[in-house]
mmCIF file of C-alpha atoms in Angstrom:
data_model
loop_
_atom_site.group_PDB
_atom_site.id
_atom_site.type_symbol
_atom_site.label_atom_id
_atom_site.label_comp_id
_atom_site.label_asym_id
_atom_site.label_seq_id
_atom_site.Cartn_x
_atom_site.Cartn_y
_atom_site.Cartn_z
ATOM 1 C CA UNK A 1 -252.358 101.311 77.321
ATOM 2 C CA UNK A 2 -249.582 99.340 76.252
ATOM 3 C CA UNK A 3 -248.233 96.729 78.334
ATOM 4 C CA UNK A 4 -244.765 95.365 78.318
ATOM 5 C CA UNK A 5 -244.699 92.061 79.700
ATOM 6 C CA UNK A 6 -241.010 91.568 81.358
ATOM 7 C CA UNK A 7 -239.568 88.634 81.935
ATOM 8 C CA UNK A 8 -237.198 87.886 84.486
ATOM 9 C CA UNK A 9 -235.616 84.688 83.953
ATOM 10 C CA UNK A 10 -232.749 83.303 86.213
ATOM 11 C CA UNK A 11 -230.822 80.102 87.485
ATOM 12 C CA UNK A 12 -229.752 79.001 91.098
ATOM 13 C CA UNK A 13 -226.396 76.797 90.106
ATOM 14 C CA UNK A 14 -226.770 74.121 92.748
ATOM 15 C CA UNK A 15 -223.164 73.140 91.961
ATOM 16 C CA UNK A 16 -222.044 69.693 92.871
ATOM 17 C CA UNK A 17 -221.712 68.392 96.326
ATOM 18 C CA UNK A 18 -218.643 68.910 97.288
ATOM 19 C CA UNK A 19 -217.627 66.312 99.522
ATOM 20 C CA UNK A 20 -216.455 67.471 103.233
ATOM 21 C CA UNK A 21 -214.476 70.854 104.930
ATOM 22 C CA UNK A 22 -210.643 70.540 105.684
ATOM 23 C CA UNK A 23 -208.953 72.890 107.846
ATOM 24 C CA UNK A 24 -205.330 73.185 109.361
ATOM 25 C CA UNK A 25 -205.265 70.915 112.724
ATOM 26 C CA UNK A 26 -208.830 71.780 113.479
ATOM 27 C CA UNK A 27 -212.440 72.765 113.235
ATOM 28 C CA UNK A 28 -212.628 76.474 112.231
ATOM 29 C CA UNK A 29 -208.724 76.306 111.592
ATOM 30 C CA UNK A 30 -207.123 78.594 108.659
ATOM 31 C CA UNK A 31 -208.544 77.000 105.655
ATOM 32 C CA UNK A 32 -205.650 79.212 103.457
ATOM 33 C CA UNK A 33 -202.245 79.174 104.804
ATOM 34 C CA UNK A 34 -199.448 81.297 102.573
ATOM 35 C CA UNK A 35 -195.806 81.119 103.171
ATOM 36 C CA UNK A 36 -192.685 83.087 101.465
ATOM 37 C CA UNK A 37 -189.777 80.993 100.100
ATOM 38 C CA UNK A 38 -186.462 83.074 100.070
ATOM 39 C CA UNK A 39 -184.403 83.884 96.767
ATOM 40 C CA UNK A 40 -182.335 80.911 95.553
ATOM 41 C CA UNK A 41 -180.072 80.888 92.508
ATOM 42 C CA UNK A 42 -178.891 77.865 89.524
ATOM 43 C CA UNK A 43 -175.450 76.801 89.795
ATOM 44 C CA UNK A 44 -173.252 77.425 86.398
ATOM 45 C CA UNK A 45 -172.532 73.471 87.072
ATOM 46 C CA UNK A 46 -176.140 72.317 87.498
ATOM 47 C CA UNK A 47 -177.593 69.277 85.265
ATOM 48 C CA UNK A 48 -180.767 69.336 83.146
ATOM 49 C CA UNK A 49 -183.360 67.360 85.168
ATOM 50 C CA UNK A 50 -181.508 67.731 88.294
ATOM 51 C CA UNK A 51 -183.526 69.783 90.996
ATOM 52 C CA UNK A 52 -182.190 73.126 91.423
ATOM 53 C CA UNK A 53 -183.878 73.831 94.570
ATOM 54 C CA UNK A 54 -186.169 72.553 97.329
ATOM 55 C CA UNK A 55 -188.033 73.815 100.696
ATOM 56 C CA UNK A 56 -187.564 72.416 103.568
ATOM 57 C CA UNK A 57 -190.778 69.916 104.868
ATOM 58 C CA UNK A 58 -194.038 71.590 105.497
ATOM 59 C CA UNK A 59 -195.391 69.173 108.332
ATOM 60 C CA UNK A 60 -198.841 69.788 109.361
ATOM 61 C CA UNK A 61 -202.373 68.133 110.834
ATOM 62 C CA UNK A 62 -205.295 68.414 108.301
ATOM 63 C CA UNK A 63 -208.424 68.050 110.056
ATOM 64 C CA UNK A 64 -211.320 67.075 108.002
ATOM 65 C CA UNK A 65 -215.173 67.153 108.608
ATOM 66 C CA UNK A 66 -219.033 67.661 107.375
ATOM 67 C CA UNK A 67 -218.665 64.865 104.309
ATOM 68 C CA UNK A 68 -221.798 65.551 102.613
ATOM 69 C CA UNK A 69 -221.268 63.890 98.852
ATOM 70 C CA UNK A 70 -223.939 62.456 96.972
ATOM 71 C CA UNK A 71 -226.043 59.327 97.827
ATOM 72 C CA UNK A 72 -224.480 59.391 101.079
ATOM 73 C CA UNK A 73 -221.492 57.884 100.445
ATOM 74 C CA UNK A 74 -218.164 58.032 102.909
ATOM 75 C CA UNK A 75 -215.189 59.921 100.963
ATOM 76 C CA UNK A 76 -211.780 59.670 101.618
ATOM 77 C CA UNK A 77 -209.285 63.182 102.165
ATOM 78 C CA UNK A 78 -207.661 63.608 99.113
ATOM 79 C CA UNK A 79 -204.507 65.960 98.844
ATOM 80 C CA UNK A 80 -204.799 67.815 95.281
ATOM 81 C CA UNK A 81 -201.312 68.315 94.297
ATOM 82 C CA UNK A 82 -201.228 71.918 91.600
ATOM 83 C CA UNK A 83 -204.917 72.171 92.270
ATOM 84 C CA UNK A 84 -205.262 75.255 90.238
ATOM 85 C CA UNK A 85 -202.093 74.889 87.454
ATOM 86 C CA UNK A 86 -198.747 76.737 87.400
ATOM 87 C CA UNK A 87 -197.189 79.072 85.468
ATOM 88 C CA UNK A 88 -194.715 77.915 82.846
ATOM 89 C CA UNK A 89 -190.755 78.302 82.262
ATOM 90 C CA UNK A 90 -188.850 76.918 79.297
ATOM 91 C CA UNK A 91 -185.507 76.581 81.846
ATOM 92 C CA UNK A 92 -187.632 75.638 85.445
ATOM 93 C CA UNK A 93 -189.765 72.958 85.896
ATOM 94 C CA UNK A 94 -192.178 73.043 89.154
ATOM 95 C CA UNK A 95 -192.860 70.309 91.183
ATOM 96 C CA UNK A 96 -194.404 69.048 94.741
ATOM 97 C CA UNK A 97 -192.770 66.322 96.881
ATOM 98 C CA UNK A 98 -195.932 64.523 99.006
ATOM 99 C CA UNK A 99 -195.334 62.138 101.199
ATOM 100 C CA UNK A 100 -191.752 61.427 99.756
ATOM 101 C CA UNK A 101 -192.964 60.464 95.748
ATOM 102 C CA UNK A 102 -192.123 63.421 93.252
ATOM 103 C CA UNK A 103 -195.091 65.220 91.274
ATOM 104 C CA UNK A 104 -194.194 67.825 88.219
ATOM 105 C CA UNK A 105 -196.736 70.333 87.832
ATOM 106 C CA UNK A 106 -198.275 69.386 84.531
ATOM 107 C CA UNK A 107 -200.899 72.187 84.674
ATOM 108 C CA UNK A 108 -203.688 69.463 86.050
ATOM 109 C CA UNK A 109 -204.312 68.947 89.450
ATOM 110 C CA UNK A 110 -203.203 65.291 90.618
ATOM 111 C CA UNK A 111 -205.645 63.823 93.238
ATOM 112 C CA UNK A 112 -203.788 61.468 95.747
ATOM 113 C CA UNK A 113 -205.953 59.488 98.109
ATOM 114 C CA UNK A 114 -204.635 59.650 101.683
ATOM 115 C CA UNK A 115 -207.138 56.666 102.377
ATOM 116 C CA UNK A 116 -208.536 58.251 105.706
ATOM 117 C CA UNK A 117 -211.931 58.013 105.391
ATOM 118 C CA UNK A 118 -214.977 59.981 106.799
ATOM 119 C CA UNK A 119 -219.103 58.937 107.055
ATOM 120 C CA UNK A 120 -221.392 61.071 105.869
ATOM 121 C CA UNK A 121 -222.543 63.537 107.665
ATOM 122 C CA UNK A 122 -226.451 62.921 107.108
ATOM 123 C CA UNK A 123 -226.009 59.795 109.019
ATOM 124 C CA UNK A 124 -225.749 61.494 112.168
ATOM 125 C CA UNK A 125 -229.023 62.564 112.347
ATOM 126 C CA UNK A 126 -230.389 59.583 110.326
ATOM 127 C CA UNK A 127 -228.565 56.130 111.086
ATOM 128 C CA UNK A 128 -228.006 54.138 108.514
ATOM 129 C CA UNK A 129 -229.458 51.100 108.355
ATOM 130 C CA UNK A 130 -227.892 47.257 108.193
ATOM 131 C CA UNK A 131 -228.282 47.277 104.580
ATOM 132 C CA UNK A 132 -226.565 50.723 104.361
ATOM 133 C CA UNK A 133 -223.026 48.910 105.763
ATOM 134 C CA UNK A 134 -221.137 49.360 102.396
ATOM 135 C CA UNK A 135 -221.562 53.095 102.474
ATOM 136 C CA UNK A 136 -219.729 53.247 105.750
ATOM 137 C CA UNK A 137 -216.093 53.450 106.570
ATOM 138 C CA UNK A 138 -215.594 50.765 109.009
ATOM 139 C CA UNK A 139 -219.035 48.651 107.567
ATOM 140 C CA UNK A 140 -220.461 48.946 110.663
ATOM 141 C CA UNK A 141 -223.464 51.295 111.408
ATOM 142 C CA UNK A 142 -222.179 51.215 115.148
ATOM 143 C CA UNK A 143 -218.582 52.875 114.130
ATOM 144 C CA UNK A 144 -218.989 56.413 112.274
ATOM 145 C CA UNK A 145 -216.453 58.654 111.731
ATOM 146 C CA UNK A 146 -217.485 61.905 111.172
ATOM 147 C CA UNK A 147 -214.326 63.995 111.421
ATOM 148 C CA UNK A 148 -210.714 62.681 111.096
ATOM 149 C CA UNK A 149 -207.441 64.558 111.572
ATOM 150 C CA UNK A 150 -204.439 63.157 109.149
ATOM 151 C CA UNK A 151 -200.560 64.441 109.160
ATOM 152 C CA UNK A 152 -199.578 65.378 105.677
ATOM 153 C CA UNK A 153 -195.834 66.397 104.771
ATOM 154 C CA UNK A 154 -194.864 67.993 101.319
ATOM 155 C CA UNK A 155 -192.775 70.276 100.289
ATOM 156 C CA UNK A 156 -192.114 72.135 96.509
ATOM 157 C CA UNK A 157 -189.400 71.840 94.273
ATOM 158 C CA UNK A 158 -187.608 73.322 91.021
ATOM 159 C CA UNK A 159 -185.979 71.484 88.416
ATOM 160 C CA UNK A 160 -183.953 72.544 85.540
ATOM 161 C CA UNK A 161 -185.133 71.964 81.965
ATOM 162 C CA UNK A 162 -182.303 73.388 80.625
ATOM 163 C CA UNK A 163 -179.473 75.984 81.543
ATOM 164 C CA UNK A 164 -180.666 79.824 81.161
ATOM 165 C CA UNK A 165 -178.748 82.849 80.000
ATOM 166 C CA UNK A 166 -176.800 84.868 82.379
ATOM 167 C CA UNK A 167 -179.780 87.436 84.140
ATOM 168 C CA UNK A 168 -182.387 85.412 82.946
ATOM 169 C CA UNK A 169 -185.624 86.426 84.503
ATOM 170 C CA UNK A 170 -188.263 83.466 84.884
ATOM 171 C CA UNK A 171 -191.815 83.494 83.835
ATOM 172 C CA UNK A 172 -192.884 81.681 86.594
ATOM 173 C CA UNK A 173 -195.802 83.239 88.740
ATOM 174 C CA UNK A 174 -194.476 84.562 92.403
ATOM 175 C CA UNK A 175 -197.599 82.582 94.101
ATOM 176 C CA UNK A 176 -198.087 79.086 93.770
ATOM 177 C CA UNK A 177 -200.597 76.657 95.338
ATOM 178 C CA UNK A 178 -199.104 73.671 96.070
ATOM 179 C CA UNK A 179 -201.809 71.534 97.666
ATOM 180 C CA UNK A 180 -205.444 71.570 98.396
ATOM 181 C CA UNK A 181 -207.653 69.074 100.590
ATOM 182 C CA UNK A 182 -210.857 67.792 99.524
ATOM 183 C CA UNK A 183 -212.805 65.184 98.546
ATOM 184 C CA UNK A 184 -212.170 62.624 95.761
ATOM 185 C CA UNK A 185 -214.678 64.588 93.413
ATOM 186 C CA UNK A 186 -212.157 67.578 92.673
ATOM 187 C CA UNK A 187 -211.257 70.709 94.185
ATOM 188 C CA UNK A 188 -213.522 73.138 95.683
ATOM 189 C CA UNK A 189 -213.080 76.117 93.779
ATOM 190 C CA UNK A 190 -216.172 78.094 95.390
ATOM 191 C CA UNK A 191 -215.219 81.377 97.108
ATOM 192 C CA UNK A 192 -216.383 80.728 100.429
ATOM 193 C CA UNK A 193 -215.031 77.284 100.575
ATOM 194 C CA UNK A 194 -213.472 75.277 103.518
ATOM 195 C CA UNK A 195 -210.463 73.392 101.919
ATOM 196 C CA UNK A 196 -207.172 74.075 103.459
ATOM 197 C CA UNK A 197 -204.773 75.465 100.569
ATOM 198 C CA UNK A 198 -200.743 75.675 101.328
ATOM 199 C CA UNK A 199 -199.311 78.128 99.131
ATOM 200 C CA UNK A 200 -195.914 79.636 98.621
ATOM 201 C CA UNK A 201 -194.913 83.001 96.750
ATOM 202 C CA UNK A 202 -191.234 84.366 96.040
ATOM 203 C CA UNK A 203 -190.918 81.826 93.159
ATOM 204 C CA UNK A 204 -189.704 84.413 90.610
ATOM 205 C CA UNK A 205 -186.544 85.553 92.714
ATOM 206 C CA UNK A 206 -183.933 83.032 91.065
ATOM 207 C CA UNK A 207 -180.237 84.309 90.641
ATOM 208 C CA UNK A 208 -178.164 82.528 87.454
ATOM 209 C CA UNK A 209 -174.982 81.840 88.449
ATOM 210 C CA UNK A 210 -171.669 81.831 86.407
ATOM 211 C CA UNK A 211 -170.364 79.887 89.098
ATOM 212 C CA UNK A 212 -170.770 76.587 91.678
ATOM 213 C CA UNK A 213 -169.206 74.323 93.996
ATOM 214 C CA UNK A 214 -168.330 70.594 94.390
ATOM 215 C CA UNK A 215 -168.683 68.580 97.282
ATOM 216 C CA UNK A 216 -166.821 65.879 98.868
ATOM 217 C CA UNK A 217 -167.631 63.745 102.244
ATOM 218 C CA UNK A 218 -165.058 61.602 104.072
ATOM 219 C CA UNK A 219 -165.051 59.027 104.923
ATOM 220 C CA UNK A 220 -165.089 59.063 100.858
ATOM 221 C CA UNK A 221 -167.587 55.690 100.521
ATOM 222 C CA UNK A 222 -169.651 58.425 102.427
ATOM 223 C CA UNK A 223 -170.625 55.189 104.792
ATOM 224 C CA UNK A 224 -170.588 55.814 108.301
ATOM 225 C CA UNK A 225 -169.885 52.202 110.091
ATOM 226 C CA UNK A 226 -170.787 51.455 113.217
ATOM 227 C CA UNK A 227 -169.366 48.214 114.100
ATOM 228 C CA UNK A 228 -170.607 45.919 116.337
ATOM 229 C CA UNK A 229 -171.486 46.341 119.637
ATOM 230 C CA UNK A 230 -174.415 45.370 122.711
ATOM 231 C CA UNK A 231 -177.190 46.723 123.873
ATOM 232 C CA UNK A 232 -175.379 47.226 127.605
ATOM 233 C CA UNK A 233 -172.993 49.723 125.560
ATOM 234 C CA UNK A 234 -175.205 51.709 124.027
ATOM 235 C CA UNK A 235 -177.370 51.833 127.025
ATOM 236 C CA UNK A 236 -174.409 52.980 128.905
ATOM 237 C CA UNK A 237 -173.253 55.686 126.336
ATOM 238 C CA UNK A 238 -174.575 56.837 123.110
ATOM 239 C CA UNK A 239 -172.164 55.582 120.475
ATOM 240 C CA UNK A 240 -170.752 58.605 118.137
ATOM 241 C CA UNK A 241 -168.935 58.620 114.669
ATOM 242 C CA UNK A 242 -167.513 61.386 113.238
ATOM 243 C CA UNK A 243 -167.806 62.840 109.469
ATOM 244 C CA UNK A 244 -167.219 65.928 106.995
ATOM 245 C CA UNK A 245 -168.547 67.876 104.550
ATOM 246 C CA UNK A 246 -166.180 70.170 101.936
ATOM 247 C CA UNK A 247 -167.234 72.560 99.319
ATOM 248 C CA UNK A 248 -165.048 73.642 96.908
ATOM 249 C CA UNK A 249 -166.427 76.788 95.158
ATOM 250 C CA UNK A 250 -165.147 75.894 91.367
ATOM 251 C CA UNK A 251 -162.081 77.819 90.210
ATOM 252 C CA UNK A 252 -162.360 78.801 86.498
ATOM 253 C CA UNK A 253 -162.091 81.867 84.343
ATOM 254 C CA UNK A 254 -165.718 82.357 84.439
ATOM 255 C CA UNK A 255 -166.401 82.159 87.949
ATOM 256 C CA UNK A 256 -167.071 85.853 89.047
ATOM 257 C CA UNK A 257 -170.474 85.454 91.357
ATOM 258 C CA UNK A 258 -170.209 85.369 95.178
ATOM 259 C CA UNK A 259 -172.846 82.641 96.606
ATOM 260 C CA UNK A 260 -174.223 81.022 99.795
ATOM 261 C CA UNK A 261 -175.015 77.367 100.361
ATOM 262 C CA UNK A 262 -177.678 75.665 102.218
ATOM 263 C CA UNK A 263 -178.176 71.810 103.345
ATOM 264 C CA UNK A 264 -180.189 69.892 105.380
ATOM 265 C CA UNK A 265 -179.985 65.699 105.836
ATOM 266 C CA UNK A 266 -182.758 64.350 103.976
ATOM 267 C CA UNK A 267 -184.492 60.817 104.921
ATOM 268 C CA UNK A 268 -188.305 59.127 104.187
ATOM 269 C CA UNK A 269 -187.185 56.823 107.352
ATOM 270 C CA UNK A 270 -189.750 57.892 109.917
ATOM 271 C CA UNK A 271 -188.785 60.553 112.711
ATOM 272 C CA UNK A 272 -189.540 60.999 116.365
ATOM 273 C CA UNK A 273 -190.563 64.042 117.815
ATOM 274 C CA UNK A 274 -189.041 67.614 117.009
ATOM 275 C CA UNK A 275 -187.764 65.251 113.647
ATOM 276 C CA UNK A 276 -184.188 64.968 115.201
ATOM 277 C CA UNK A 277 -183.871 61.882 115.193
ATOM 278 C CA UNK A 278 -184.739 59.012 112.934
ATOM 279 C CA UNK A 279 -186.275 55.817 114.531
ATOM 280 C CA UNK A 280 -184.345 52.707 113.528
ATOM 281 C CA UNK A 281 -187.245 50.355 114.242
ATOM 282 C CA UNK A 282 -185.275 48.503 116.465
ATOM 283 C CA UNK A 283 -185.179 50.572 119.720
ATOM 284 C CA UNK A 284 -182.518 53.017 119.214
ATOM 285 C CA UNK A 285 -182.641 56.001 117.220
ATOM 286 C CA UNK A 286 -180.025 58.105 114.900
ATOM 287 C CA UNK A 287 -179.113 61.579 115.696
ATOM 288 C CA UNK A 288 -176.780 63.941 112.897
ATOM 289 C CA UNK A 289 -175.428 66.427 115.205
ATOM 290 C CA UNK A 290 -173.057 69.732 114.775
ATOM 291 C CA UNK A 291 -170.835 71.150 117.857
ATOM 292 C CA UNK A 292 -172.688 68.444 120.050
ATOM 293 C CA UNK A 293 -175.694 69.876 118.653
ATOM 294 C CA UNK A 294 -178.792 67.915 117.127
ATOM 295 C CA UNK A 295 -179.791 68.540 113.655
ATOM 296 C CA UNK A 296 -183.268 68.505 112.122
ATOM 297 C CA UNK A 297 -184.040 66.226 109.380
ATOM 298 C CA UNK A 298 -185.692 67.597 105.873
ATOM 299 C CA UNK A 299 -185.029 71.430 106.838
ATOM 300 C CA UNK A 300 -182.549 73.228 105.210
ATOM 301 C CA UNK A 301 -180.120 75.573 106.861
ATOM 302 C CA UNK A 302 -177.092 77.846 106.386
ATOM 303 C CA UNK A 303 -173.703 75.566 105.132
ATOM 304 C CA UNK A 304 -171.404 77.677 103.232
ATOM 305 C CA UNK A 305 -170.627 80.937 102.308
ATOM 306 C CA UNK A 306 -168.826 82.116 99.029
ATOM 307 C CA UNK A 307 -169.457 85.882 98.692
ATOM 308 C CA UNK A 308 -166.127 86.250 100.472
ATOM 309 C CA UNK A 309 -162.724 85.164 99.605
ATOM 310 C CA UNK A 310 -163.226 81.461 100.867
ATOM 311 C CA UNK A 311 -162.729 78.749 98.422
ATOM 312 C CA UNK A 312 -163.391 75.623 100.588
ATOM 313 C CA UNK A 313 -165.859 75.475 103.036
ATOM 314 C CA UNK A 314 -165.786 72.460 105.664
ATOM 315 C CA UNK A 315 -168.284 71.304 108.093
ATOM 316 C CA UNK A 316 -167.909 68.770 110.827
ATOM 317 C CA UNK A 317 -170.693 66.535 111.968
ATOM 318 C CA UNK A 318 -171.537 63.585 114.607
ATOM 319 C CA UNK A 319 -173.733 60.370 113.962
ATOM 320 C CA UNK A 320 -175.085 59.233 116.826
ATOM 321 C CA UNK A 321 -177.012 56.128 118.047
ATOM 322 C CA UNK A 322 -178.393 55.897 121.195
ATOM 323 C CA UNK A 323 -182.482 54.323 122.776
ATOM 324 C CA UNK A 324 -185.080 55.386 121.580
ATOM 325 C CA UNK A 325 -187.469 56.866 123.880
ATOM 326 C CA UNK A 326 -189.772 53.478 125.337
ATOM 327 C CA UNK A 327 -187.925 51.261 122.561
ATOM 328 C CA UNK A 328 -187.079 48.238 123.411
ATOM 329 C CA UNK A 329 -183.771 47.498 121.904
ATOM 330 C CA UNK A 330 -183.296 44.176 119.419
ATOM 331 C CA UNK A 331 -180.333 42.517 118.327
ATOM 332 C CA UNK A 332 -179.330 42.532 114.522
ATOM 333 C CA UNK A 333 -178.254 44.113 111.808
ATOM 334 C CA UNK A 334 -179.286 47.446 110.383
ATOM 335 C CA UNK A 335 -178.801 50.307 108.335
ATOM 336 C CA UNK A 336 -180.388 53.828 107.523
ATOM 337 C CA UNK A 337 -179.720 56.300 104.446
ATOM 338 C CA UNK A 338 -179.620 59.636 104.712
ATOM 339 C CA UNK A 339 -179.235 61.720 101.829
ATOM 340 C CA UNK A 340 -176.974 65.383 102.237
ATOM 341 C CA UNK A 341 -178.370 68.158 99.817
ATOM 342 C CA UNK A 342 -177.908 71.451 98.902
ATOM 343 C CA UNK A 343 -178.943 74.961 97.577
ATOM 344 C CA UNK A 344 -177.925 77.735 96.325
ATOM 345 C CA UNK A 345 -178.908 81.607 97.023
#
């Protein structure tokens, strides 16, 4: 008889801990959220370094629970900006805008520390004990947080490297995942894992244009002046200024291509509400407003359109400054910028 002694050798990959579960506003929440940008196109008059493109704001609740890293310790929600790397373009550079500071996709994923913190999730079956305090979030062993919910507002950009050909077609991937949440170890890249990814697809649809358009705002030092005036008259009537905004689609013997133009008001100031209105911090808030109605800030919508015969394209708008909702309305000074941008498709 001959025997044939078989080995069966194998490995169970604990993996590391990965710290907590992060879902989109919360518990058992979509964990992988996908949304489709529309075409856009590079103006013949676009700059190198100069973004090309942006989405609107993606504004959303990320709720995050079950922190169970290593030796117990709390973690803090980290957004992972290009968790898993993009594709490359020698004319388009891809970015992310978080929280209002720009971040290029380098092909690395850049952790940024929202500094929300959560305990660890064996303590709630074990308490931790006095000597345990610097392990916990608030210190205390008689304040745990085991689940915290944190806005987070981002949104993706392109930039231009350098001007393409005419019918250049990109390189860059249609999909791109623009953030994940996790823990401050590093992305969760397990297949059955609960970390809310944001992605976007329809990068690759991008027009090159032989043509643009210049803009122009009046009043031309683009400031829009209030004056002075007291509480009692804006209580009594919201106060209203009004402005433009011209296109000019560029008139040269190389301008052949028919475009549209989007804008939206752009501002880091914080917003109230449906984001309609900024909050001055002083009890009265600013509205931008078009035919009497209100505009939303950081969301881009339809502003020109060149695939006719139009050469100039004008839009009239309203500031307006009126209470804030509860504010309570203090004398003084003040001042907000908002910044007027624009793409192409």
């Amino acid at each position: 008889m001959v025997k044939i002694w078989i080995v069966l050798l194998g490995l169970l990959l604990g993996g590391p801990a990965f710290a907590m579960d992060c879902y989109l506003n919360n518990e058992g929440g979509p964990v992988d959220f996908t949304t489709t940008v529309d075409p856009f196109a590079v103006p013949s008059n676009a700059q190198a370094g100069q973004k090309i493109w942006e989405s609107s704001d993606f504004n959303i609740t990320v709720y995050c629970t079950h922190n169970y890293a290593d030796n117990q310790e709390k973690e803090n929600i980290y957004a992972w900006v290009d968790p898993y790397g993009s594709s490359s373009d020698p004319y388009y550079q891809l970015g992310v805008t978080y929280n209002g500071a720009d971040y290029d996709a380098i092909g690395a994923p850049v952790g940024l520390d929202s500094g929300v913190c959560i305990d660890n999730n064996t303590f709630a079956n074990h308490p931790p004990q006095p000597e345990q305090k610097d392990k916990l979030c608030s210190g205390s062993p008689s304040s745990l947080t085991f689940a915290a919910s944190m806005p987070a507002r981002f949104r993706l950009y392109v930039k231009l490297k350098s001007m393409p050909p005419p019918g250049y077609v990109t390189t860059l991937s249609s999909d791109f995942t623009v953030v994940q949440f996790d823990g401050k170890g590093g992305i969760n890249t397990m297949a059955d894992a609960k970390n809310l990814k944001y992605r976007v697809n329809g990068l690759n649809n991008i027009r090159v244009l032989d043509c643009g358009a210049t803009l122009s705002i009046f009043p031309p030092d683009q400031v829009v002046d209030f004056g002075a005036f007291s509480s009692k008259d804006v209580q009594a009537q919201p106060l209203q200024r009004d402005f433009t905004v011209k296109a000019n689609k560029l008139q040269d013997a190389t301008c052949s291509d028919g475009f549209k133009m989007t804008a939206e008001f752009y501002t880091d100031a914080p917003l109230l509400g449906d984001r309609q209105a900024i909050d001055l911090q002083n009890g009265l808030m600013l509205q931008i407003l078009e035919q009497e109605q209100p505009l939303t800030f950081n969301t881009y919508t339809d502003f020109a359109d060149f695939t006719g015969g139009n050469m100039s394209w004008e839009r009239r708008y309203q500031a307006r400054i009126s209470p804030a909702p509860g504010g309570n309305i203090q004398p003084g000074p003040f001042s907000s910028t908002v910044i007027f941008k624009v793409s192409y498709y």
